[in-house]
Amino acid sequence: MRIAEFLSPEAVIADMQSRTKPEVLRELSVTLVRAHPQLQEERLVEVLKEREKLGSTGIGEGVAIPHGKLSGMTQLQAAFGVSRAGVDFEAIDGKPTHLFFALVAPENSAGVHLKALARISRLFKNPRFRASILEAPTAADIHALIIQEDARP
């Protein structure tokens, strides 16, 4: 599985405007709907909020992977956003979060969902990669960096 299979260039935000966790979830949902019009914004926001109630998806090092499952979906979809200012996302390390990878999977897709989460988590463990994303000026540049890094063996 490659990230290119579920992250389209249209679903990348180079400079998020959100300042709070709920705003981040909304902005990522709006972007997902823009890239995939068959999705419903309110349902996406609710699914992501419900998952956050179980515990923050802020994994530390400035990265969060809000995620959830949605009935009626046929395949995994994602949105990615960069917050230059950083947001208090209640990350496990207590630091501001800058990189947000929202992942929404079909309701009965545990294996695919978990593989995608693991792949994203592994990719964003690399400090040089995280820095390159923060330095990238456009959504197209960010998308290209993610796809390029994900293609490495």
PDB file of C-alpha atoms in Angstrom:
ATOM      1  CA  MET A   1       0.000   0.000   0.000  1.00  0.00           C
ATOM      2  CA  ARG A   2       1.262   3.425  -0.971  1.00  0.00           C
ATOM      3  CA  ILE A   3       0.055   6.792   0.304  1.00  0.00           C
ATOM      4  CA  ALA A   4      -0.479   7.903  -3.318  1.00  0.00           C
ATOM      5  CA  GLU A   5      -3.405   5.449  -3.407  1.00  0.00           C
ATOM      6  CA  PHE A   6      -5.407   7.482  -0.870  1.00  0.00           C
ATOM      7  CA  LEU A   7      -3.924  11.017  -0.735  1.00  0.00           C
ATOM      8  CA  SER A   8      -4.747  13.162  -3.760  1.00  0.00           C
ATOM      9  CA  PRO A   9      -2.929  16.451  -4.467  1.00  0.00           C
ATOM     10  CA  GLU A  10      -6.263  18.306  -4.025  1.00  0.00           C
ATOM     11  CA  ALA A  11      -6.465  17.070  -0.429  1.00  0.00           C
ATOM     12  CA  VAL A  12      -3.297  18.846   0.748  1.00  0.00           C
ATOM     13  CA  ILE A  13      -3.323  22.178   2.624  1.00  0.00           C
ATOM     14  CA  ALA A  14      -0.021  24.079   2.577  1.00  0.00           C
ATOM     15  CA  ASP A  15      -0.980  26.653   5.205  1.00  0.00           C
ATOM     16  CA  MET A  16      -3.803  25.715   7.563  1.00  0.00           C
ATOM     17  CA  GLN A  17      -5.675  28.586   9.188  1.00  0.00           C
ATOM     18  CA  SER A  18      -7.004  26.589  12.161  1.00  0.00           C
ATOM     19  CA  ARG A  19      -5.960  27.546  15.674  1.00  0.00           C
ATOM     20  CA  THR A  20      -7.815  24.916  17.742  1.00  0.00           C
ATOM     21  CA  LYS A  21      -8.334  21.154  17.590  1.00  0.00           C
ATOM     22  CA  PRO A  22     -12.006  21.424  16.468  1.00  0.00           C
ATOM     23  CA  GLU A  23     -11.007  23.923  13.769  1.00  0.00           C
ATOM     24  CA  VAL A  24      -8.295  21.545  12.517  1.00  0.00           C
ATOM     25  CA  LEU A  25     -10.780  18.667  12.264  1.00  0.00           C
ATOM     26  CA  ARG A  26     -13.219  20.913  10.375  1.00  0.00           C
ATOM     27  CA  GLU A  27     -10.564  22.272   7.975  1.00  0.00           C
ATOM     28  CA  LEU A  28      -9.313  18.762   7.163  1.00  0.00           C
ATOM     29  CA  SER A  29     -12.909  17.566   6.629  1.00  0.00           C
ATOM     30  CA  VAL A  30     -13.701  20.475   4.293  1.00  0.00           C
ATOM     31  CA  THR A  31     -10.581  19.643   2.288  1.00  0.00           C
ATOM     32  CA  LEU A  32     -11.518  15.961   2.092  1.00  0.00           C
ATOM     33  CA  VAL A  33     -15.003  16.840   0.824  1.00  0.00           C
ATOM     34  CA  ARG A  34     -13.556  19.235  -1.745  1.00  0.00           C
ATOM     35  CA  ALA A  35     -11.337  16.420  -3.078  1.00  0.00           C
ATOM     36  CA  HIS A  36     -14.076  13.776  -2.731  1.00  0.00           C
ATOM     37  CA  PRO A  37     -17.522  15.403  -3.132  1.00  0.00           C
ATOM     38  CA  GLN A  38     -19.379  12.182  -2.336  1.00  0.00           C
ATOM     39  CA  LEU A  39     -18.295  12.550   1.322  1.00  0.00           C
ATOM     40  CA  GLN A  40     -20.350  14.548   3.810  1.00  0.00           C
ATOM     41  CA  GLU A  41     -18.534  17.193   5.827  1.00  0.00           C
ATOM     42  CA  GLU A  42     -20.619  16.932   9.012  1.00  0.00           C
ATOM     43  CA  ARG A  43     -20.266  13.146   9.164  1.00  0.00           C
ATOM     44  CA  LEU A  44     -16.509  13.423   8.684  1.00  0.00           C
ATOM     45  CA  VAL A  45     -16.159  16.005  11.447  1.00  0.00           C
ATOM     46  CA  GLU A  46     -18.227  13.850  13.815  1.00  0.00           C
ATOM     47  CA  VAL A  47     -16.220  10.685  13.076  1.00  0.00           C
ATOM     48  CA  LEU A  48     -12.930  12.499  13.703  1.00  0.00           C
ATOM     49  CA  LYS A  49     -14.251  14.153  16.891  1.00  0.00           C
ATOM     50  CA  GLU A  50     -15.527  10.820  18.227  1.00  0.00           C
ATOM     51  CA  ARG A  51     -12.089   9.260  17.784  1.00  0.00           C
ATOM     52  CA  GLU A  52     -10.426  12.194  19.568  1.00  0.00           C
ATOM     53  CA  LYS A  53     -12.686  11.589  22.582  1.00  0.00           C
ATOM     54  CA  LEU A  54     -10.910   8.242  23.051  1.00  0.00           C
ATOM     55  CA  GLY A  55      -7.559  10.034  23.269  1.00  0.00           C
ATOM     56  CA  SER A  56      -5.607  12.492  21.216  1.00  0.00           C
ATOM     57  CA  THR A  57      -4.251  11.309  17.879  1.00  0.00           C
ATOM     58  CA  GLY A  58      -1.351  13.736  18.369  1.00  0.00           C
ATOM     59  CA  ILE A  59       1.532  11.238  18.257  1.00  0.00           C
ATOM     60  CA  GLY A  60       4.223  13.782  19.157  1.00  0.00           C
ATOM     61  CA  GLU A  61       7.100  15.397  17.281  1.00  0.00           C
ATOM     62  CA  GLY A  62       4.598  17.861  15.776  1.00  0.00           C
ATOM     63  CA  VAL A  63       2.497  15.148  14.091  1.00  0.00           C
ATOM     64  CA  ALA A  64      -1.158  14.115  14.479  1.00  0.00           C
ATOM     65  CA  ILE A  65      -3.079  11.440  12.600  1.00  0.00           C
ATOM     66  CA  PRO A  66      -6.782  12.054  13.238  1.00  0.00           C
ATOM     67  CA  HIS A  67      -8.678   9.095  11.825  1.00  0.00           C
ATOM     68  CA  GLY A  68     -11.919   7.196  11.801  1.00  0.00           C
ATOM     69  CA  LYS A  69     -14.218   4.890   9.901  1.00  0.00           C
ATOM     70  CA  LEU A  70     -17.234   5.952   7.922  1.00  0.00           C
ATOM     71  CA  SER A  71     -20.099   3.825   6.601  1.00  0.00           C
ATOM     72  CA  GLY A  72     -20.826   4.117   2.916  1.00  0.00           C
ATOM     73  CA  MET A  73     -17.210   4.673   1.898  1.00  0.00           C
ATOM     74  CA  THR A  74     -15.696   2.324  -0.650  1.00  0.00           C
ATOM     75  CA  GLN A  75     -12.018   3.140  -0.141  1.00  0.00           C
ATOM     76  CA  LEU A  76      -9.553   4.828   2.169  1.00  0.00           C
ATOM     77  CA  GLN A  77      -9.251   8.623   1.764  1.00  0.00           C
ATOM     78  CA  ALA A  78      -6.905  11.137   3.370  1.00  0.00           C
ATOM     79  CA  ALA A  79      -6.198  14.829   3.739  1.00  0.00           C
ATOM     80  CA  PHE A  80      -2.939  16.394   4.846  1.00  0.00           C
ATOM     81  CA  GLY A  81      -2.388  19.846   6.289  1.00  0.00           C
ATOM     82  CA  VAL A  82       0.485  21.952   7.571  1.00  0.00           C
ATOM     83  CA  SER A  83      -0.027  24.465  10.364  1.00  0.00           C
ATOM     84  CA  ARG A  84       2.914  26.864  10.303  1.00  0.00           C
ATOM     85  CA  ALA A  85       1.889  28.357  13.662  1.00  0.00           C
ATOM     86  CA  GLY A  86       1.192  25.016  15.313  1.00  0.00           C
ATOM     87  CA  VAL A  87      -1.919  23.945  17.227  1.00  0.00           C
ATOM     88  CA  ASP A  88      -2.370  22.556  20.727  1.00  0.00           C
ATOM     89  CA  PHE A  89      -3.681  19.135  19.717  1.00  0.00           C
ATOM     90  CA  GLU A  90      -3.118  17.588  23.148  1.00  0.00           C
ATOM     91  CA  ALA A  91      -0.203  15.582  21.723  1.00  0.00           C
ATOM     92  CA  ILE A  92       1.470  12.971  23.901  1.00  0.00           C
ATOM     93  CA  ASP A  93       4.649  15.078  24.141  1.00  0.00           C
ATOM     94  CA  GLY A  94       2.705  18.257  25.013  1.00  0.00           C
ATOM     95  CA  LYS A  95       4.251  20.172  22.083  1.00  0.00           C
ATOM     96  CA  PRO A  96       2.354  22.077  19.363  1.00  0.00           C
ATOM     97  CA  THR A  97       1.292  20.038  16.342  1.00  0.00           C
ATOM     98  CA  HIS A  98       2.201  21.241  12.843  1.00  0.00           C
ATOM     99  CA  LEU A  99       1.553  18.245  10.568  1.00  0.00           C
ATOM    100  CA  PHE A 100      -1.922  16.713  10.310  1.00  0.00           C
ATOM    101  CA  PHE A 101      -2.707  13.560   8.350  1.00  0.00           C
ATOM    102  CA  ALA A 102      -6.453  12.836   8.480  1.00  0.00           C
ATOM    103  CA  LEU A 103      -7.413   9.329   7.461  1.00  0.00           C
ATOM    104  CA  VAL A 104     -10.948   8.056   6.878  1.00  0.00           C
ATOM    105  CA  ALA A 105     -11.602   4.419   6.066  1.00  0.00           C
ATOM    106  CA  PRO A 106     -14.625   2.316   5.127  1.00  0.00           C
ATOM    107  CA  GLU A 107     -16.431   0.953   8.159  1.00  0.00           C
ATOM    108  CA  ASN A 108     -15.334  -2.666   7.707  1.00  0.00           C
ATOM    109  CA  SER A 109     -11.696  -2.161   6.711  1.00  0.00           C
ATOM    110  CA  ALA A 110      -9.632  -2.799   9.839  1.00  0.00           C
ATOM    111  CA  GLY A 111      -6.610  -4.234   8.023  1.00  0.00           C
ATOM    112  CA  VAL A 112      -6.288  -1.463   5.438  1.00  0.00           C
ATOM    113  CA  HIS A 113      -6.925   1.222   8.061  1.00  0.00           C
ATOM    114  CA  LEU A 114      -4.222  -0.115  10.392  1.00  0.00           C
ATOM    115  CA  LYS A 115      -1.693  -0.565   7.565  1.00  0.00           C
ATOM    116  CA  ALA A 116      -2.221   3.036   6.485  1.00  0.00           C
ATOM    117  CA  LEU A 117      -1.836   4.345  10.048  1.00  0.00           C
ATOM    118  CA  ALA A 118       1.385   2.367  10.497  1.00  0.00           C
ATOM    119  CA  ARG A 119       2.781   3.563   7.166  1.00  0.00           C
ATOM    120  CA  ILE A 120       2.036   7.230   7.921  1.00  0.00           C
ATOM    121  CA  SER A 121       3.453   6.931  11.428  1.00  0.00           C
ATOM    122  CA  ARG A 122       6.675   5.350  10.146  1.00  0.00           C
ATOM    123  CA  LEU A 123       7.084   7.972   7.430  1.00  0.00           C
ATOM    124  CA  PHE A 124       6.704  10.893   9.834  1.00  0.00           C
ATOM    125  CA  LYS A 125       9.201   9.527  12.367  1.00  0.00           C
ATOM    126  CA  ASN A 126      11.988  10.885  10.157  1.00  0.00           C
ATOM    127  CA  PRO A 127      12.983  14.375  11.454  1.00  0.00           C
ATOM    128  CA  ARG A 128      14.525  15.455   8.119  1.00  0.00           C
ATOM    129  CA  PHE A 129      11.349  14.516   6.279  1.00  0.00           C
ATOM    130  CA  ARG A 130       9.196  16.482   8.760  1.00  0.00           C
ATOM    131  CA  ALA A 131      11.481  19.500   8.340  1.00  0.00           C
ATOM    132  CA  SER A 132      11.294  19.283   4.537  1.00  0.00           C
ATOM    133  CA  ILE A 133       7.487  19.275   4.700  1.00  0.00           C
ATOM    134  CA  LEU A 134       7.495  22.370   6.929  1.00  0.00           C
ATOM    135  CA  GLU A 135       9.814  24.139   4.466  1.00  0.00           C
ATOM    136  CA  ALA A 136       7.808  23.231   1.344  1.00  0.00           C
ATOM    137  CA  PRO A 137       6.023  26.337   0.011  1.00  0.00           C
ATOM    138  CA  THR A 138       3.048  24.840  -1.848  1.00  0.00           C
ATOM    139  CA  ALA A 139       0.522  22.018  -1.534  1.00  0.00           C
ATOM    140  CA  ALA A 140       1.911  20.483  -4.738  1.00  0.00           C
ATOM    141  CA  ASP A 141       5.436  20.494  -3.267  1.00  0.00           C
ATOM    142  CA  ILE A 142       4.179  18.916  -0.028  1.00  0.00           C
ATOM    143  CA  HIS A 143       2.270  16.205  -1.905  1.00  0.00           C
ATOM    144  CA  ALA A 144       5.325  15.452  -4.068  1.00  0.00           C
ATOM    145  CA  LEU A 145       7.564  15.154  -0.986  1.00  0.00           C
ATOM    146  CA  ILE A 146       5.157  12.739   0.720  1.00  0.00           C
ATOM    147  CA  ILE A 147       4.837  10.558  -2.391  1.00  0.00           C
ATOM    148  CA  GLN A 148       8.609  10.608  -2.966  1.00  0.00           C
ATOM    149  CA  GLU A 149       9.408   9.678   0.657  1.00  0.00           C
ATOM    150  CA  ASP A 150       6.751   6.953   0.664  1.00  0.00           C
ATOM    151  CA  ALA A 151       8.262   5.388  -2.496  1.00  0.00           C
ATOM    152  CA  ARG A 152      11.615   4.781  -0.779  1.00  0.00           C
ATOM    153  CA  PRO A 153      12.306   1.131   0.083  1.00  0.00           C
TER     154      PRO A 153
END
